[in-house]
Amino acid sequence: MTCPSTGFSGRTRGGRPGDGAPGSKRACPAPTHVSRRCVPMSLSSGSIASTQSSKRFLLRLAASVVLLNVIVFTLALLALYQSRARYEERALTAASNIAVFQERDLESTVGQVDLVLLTIADEVAEAGSDPALGEGSLDAFILRQSTRLPALHGLRITNARGDVIHGFGLAKGTRANLADRAYFIELAHNPDSGIVISKPLVSRVSGEWEIVLARRLNRRDGQFDGVVYATIPLKYFIDKFAGIDVGAHGVVGLRDNELGVIARWPAIRTVAQDVGTSTVSRQLRDAIAAGETAATFSGQSGSDGVERTLSFRRIGRLPMIIVVGLGKDDYLADWKAEVVRALALASLFACVIVLFSALLYRSWRSREADVESLALQERKFRTLLESSPDGLVIADANEVITLVNRNVELMFGYPAEDLVGQPIRVLLPVRYSGFSLVTEIARDSGDVPGNRDLWAVTKDGREFPVGVSVSSINTDQGGLIAAAIRDMTERHASASHIEFLARHDALTGLPNRTVMQSRFEQAVADAARSSTHVALMFLDLDSFKTVNDSLGHPIGDELLKGVALRLGQFVRASDFVSRHGGDEFLIMFTGLVSGADVALAADRLVQDFTTPFLVDGHEIASSFSVGIAIYPQDGADFPTLLKKADIAMYQAKAAGRATYRFFGEHMDIEALGRHRIRNALHLAVERSEFTLHFQPQIELASGQVIGAEALLRWIHHELGAVPPADFIPVAEESGLIVPIGEWVVNEACRQAAAWQVPGRPPLSVAVNISAVQFARGDLEDTVRRALAASGLAPELLELELTESILIRNVDSVLATVSRLKRLGVKLSIDDFGTGYSSLTYLKRFAVDKLKIDQSFIRDLAYDPDSAAIVRAIVQMAQSLNLKTVAEGIEDTGTLAHLHAIGCDQGQGYGIARPMPSEALLEFLEVAANRIVVAGTSIELAAG
């Protein structure tokens, strides 16, 4: 502390009398708490008498001042009361006006939607009750109607069964049935229903929250024919309400007749959680129960407890109520400002009176005024000190603490009295940073003090990072130093977390590829010194996409976490695991003596992952396809080994998955070959490098040629004739099979149309369809366009599907197959007997033929098992009224055997090899030369 004459007060170090200021004639007492003041040692008796007389006058003057102030404050409070009443009246009016406007706007919107529904209902009545009649024009009409109302999310029509058959906002292929919806049931059973408005619900088309406005469709005989309905997303109302200025604490809500929330702005929780909640104030519930259609009142909101002025209105005859609330804190904000101003003026008036009184007694109060002035300065300084968000330390020129604020006590754990008189190094030890307050003042001589990142120590010895800013304070006693200390623990933690995320996978917590590459380079350096090996495993989780598609991405994410945990338990402490991305992981094994070590590890890895994962109640079987590359024989750097391990992994996938493969040089050559083929395939269609050959198919009972199978051939200008076994897998892998397959369908139809001549039996053409083309291409449109362009009769086109196509996404495949059958084309199952071979899908998909795989036909003559399988397939097909086609017939014995067991058709090198279309026509011309096999005249091709 200092004497009043010093101009600064606070805690100081203890010292001898006279140490307060150089040359001082009067010393302050020993240092005590800051509130203690230095006062003169004695007063004269005359001063005491004068003071007593002055005090009596002062009491009378004070009484007058108090009375005057009471009158002023009373008038001010009365004016403020009247002003508040005006603000509340304006709030009531504003809430009511907003409610009226929203009521009219919503009533108008519903009226417009109802007009659109009636218009569409009339159009449907004009078109008739058949949903297919006028289908295109009806959809176009609905689309035009939807443009009249931007608020609509969907405008659709259902049939009497509830199936959505027309409309806007319905993605292609989307199916939805609304027969269980309450509004559909009401309209179906009540012919006199007008417009029906649903409660909020989740759309089965878009998956979003919405309300439905629906009307009944009648046939001409008055029977129920379906529903026309419009959907308005709840987001439309929320966005509309968000544009209304109701203040920070205001609310606009749309509720149903039971006061359940339809839409609310602002939302309390999520839309899904808010919808249907009916927590409202007692006044609102009582008014609705009393049958009131509109009312305005003030009270506490039942949903969030905010004091508001509320206005509600029923929206005409609709089952909706609009509620508008203006927050009391918002509309009284200006009134509160008036209160502050009034109090400030009243306070100013009181200050003026006090100042006038003080002038009358300035000689008597001169010393007390000085003391009060110093006390005021101290209070202001204390307020400034305590209001700082940082810890503030005031020290003298010797870096001894004289004052601290509350934040320093909380930050370091010391009470203030323990710190006063201690050197600053107690908090900021020199051993950590060489920090000095005096040095910092000299360094930061500019206007803006600099910041230093240092380490501080708490009372219990805990070290933590701080930021320190130092500045100087000039006082009558001399210079002081102020240090602002900010705890940087959270900022350091955030920086550490950001650095962790930059080097680790956010989902699994595993290191990422960058860290793996760094660790790999270190491991290679160690292996080079110790003459050991380093193995890099590239792991791809098999069928992970199926998990995501069937169970959802959250389950997939949890599966990846479980995989990462199991991999961490699998490897040794010296090994390293990282996530490469997606469903791919990397493992680095170090200190290996030979490749046999990593082979044992790979065997154990594959075996360990046969144990299923239990994720959120789902038991998920999983496996890895693993590729392995080894340093130094496969490469000396990370990118090279990563590439080769990736190539080996794809070889493991090709081998059936759930296995591993070491990299071999032949893989690199194969990969380069696939890459070259992939690049060449991009231009093959444009350069007309593809051609079709056709292998004749005969009817075994008559020997007549009934058709041919189209087989794709590729003649590249550099690669020459590329075998289909080489380029078809590459085309499927890259997705190029889709445009290539479209070309094949078009070309096969064009060629087959040219075969059809008067006097010759019709010849069909069979085309193989890739599973990739079936899943990703628009096969139905491709076939329709090819038939239209070529003029080929649909029944002369046969599409060959593999069993794998039919067992994936059964519902979607069934829909596509049904549409193809309606076009009139024939469908056959290729390579029957080698795949799933389920009788269920034979019944469901209504195929026309089964093509028996040539692996059974080739061994038919000398393998009893193959003969039994072929006989069983033929008999099963006959019982299902299906035709059978034998592939790979190469000799007369096989031909006779097939005819004997009742096989319908056949093809193979023994009948004719694949040939260009022109050669096929010549083959048909010379087909008269025949030999007789088992009573059937058939010519076998030479060779």
Tab-separated table of N, CA and C in Angstrom, residues 86-102 244-246 296 309-311 324-326 331:
chain	number	residue	atom	x	y	z
A	86	ARG	N	-47.186	0.734	-23.006
A	86	ARG	CA	-47.291	0.988	-24.455
A	86	ARG	C	-46.516	-0.066	-25.252
A	87	TYR	N	-45.324	-0.424	-24.788
A	87	TYR	CA	-44.540	-1.447	-25.503
A	87	TYR	C	-45.275	-2.786	-25.518
A	88	GLU	N	-45.900	-3.163	-24.387
A	88	GLU	CA	-46.615	-4.434	-24.336
A	88	GLU	C	-47.844	-4.413	-25.231
A	89	GLU	N	-48.514	-3.223	-25.303
A	89	GLU	CA	-49.679	-3.117	-26.188
A	89	GLU	C	-49.266	-3.261	-27.647
A	90	ARG	N	-48.125	-2.625	-27.998
A	90	ARG	CA	-47.649	-2.758	-29.391
A	90	ARG	C	-47.265	-4.212	-29.696
A	91	ALA	N	-46.686	-4.904	-28.688
A	91	ALA	CA	-46.316	-6.306	-28.909
A	91	ALA	C	-47.549	-7.164	-29.151
A	92	LEU	N	-48.622	-6.911	-28.386
A	92	LEU	CA	-49.863	-7.656	-28.594
A	92	LEU	C	-50.400	-7.435	-30.000
A	93	THR	N	-50.358	-6.176	-30.434
A	93	THR	CA	-50.866	-5.848	-31.773
A	93	THR	C	-50.003	-6.510	-32.851
A	94	ALA	N	-48.660	-6.446	-32.675
A	94	ALA	CA	-47.759	-7.016	-33.673
A	94	ALA	C	-47.932	-8.526	-33.773
A	95	ALA	N	-48.044	-9.212	-32.619
A	95	ALA	CA	-48.226	-10.663	-32.644
A	95	ALA	C	-49.534	-11.030	-33.328
A	96	SER	N	-50.600	-10.256	-33.030
A	96	SER	CA	-51.897	-10.535	-33.648
A	96	SER	C	-51.843	-10.310	-35.151
A	97	ASN	N	-51.182	-9.223	-35.586
A	97	ASN	CA	-51.088	-8.937	-37.028
A	97	ASN	C	-50.319	-10.025	-37.761
A	98	ILE	N	-49.211	-10.478	-37.159
A	98	ILE	CA	-48.437	-11.538	-37.805
A	98	ILE	C	-49.265	-12.816	-37.905
A	99	ALA	N	-50.004	-13.137	-36.842
A	99	ALA	CA	-50.845	-14.343	-36.858
A	99	ALA	C	-51.920	-14.244	-37.931
A	100	VAL	N	-52.544	-13.048	-38.048
A	100	VAL	CA	-53.583	-12.862	-39.070
A	100	VAL	C	-52.993	-13.037	-40.461
A	101	PHE	N	-51.825	-12.428	-40.681
A	101	PHE	CA	-51.203	-12.519	-42.003
A	101	PHE	C	-50.852	-13.970	-42.332
A	102	GLN	N	-50.269	-14.691	-41.356
A	102	GLN	CA	-49.904	-16.077	-41.603
A	102	GLN	C	-51.140	-16.943	-41.805
A	244	ILE	N	-39.706	-14.481	-40.992
A	244	ILE	CA	-40.512	-13.506	-40.236
A	244	ILE	C	-39.676	-12.955	-39.097
A	245	ASP	N	-39.626	-11.645	-38.977
A	245	ASP	CA	-38.839	-11.006	-37.927
A	245	ASP	C	-39.636	-11.013	-36.625
A	246	VAL	N	-39.351	-12.026	-35.798
A	246	VAL	CA	-40.006	-12.098	-34.493
A	246	VAL	C	-38.998	-11.946	-33.358
A	296	THR	N	-55.131	-13.436	-27.930
A	296	THR	CA	-53.780	-12.917	-27.701
A	296	THR	C	-53.599	-12.720	-26.208
A	309	THR	N	-45.385	-12.821	-25.509
A	309	THR	CA	-46.741	-12.426	-25.846
A	309	THR	C	-47.177	-13.306	-27.015
A	310	LEU	N	-48.225	-14.095	-26.810
A	310	LEU	CA	-48.652	-15.081	-27.796
A	310	LEU	C	-49.964	-14.663	-28.442
A	311	SER	N	-50.062	-14.962	-29.750
A	311	SER	CA	-51.319	-14.783	-30.477
A	311	SER	C	-51.547	-16.029	-31.308
A	324	VAL	N	-48.094	-17.369	-32.873
A	324	VAL	CA	-46.994	-16.412	-33.001
A	324	VAL	C	-46.655	-15.904	-31.602
A	325	GLY	N	-45.394	-15.951	-31.263
A	325	GLY	CA	-44.961	-15.468	-29.957
A	325	GLY	C	-43.818	-14.489	-30.084
A	326	LEU	N	-43.931	-13.360	-29.398
A	326	LEU	CA	-42.859	-12.361	-29.373
A	326	LEU	C	-42.230	-12.372	-27.985
A	331	TYR	N	-39.165	-7.386	-27.191
A	331	TYR	CA	-39.939	-6.158	-27.388
A	331	TYR	C	-39.797	-5.187	-26.229
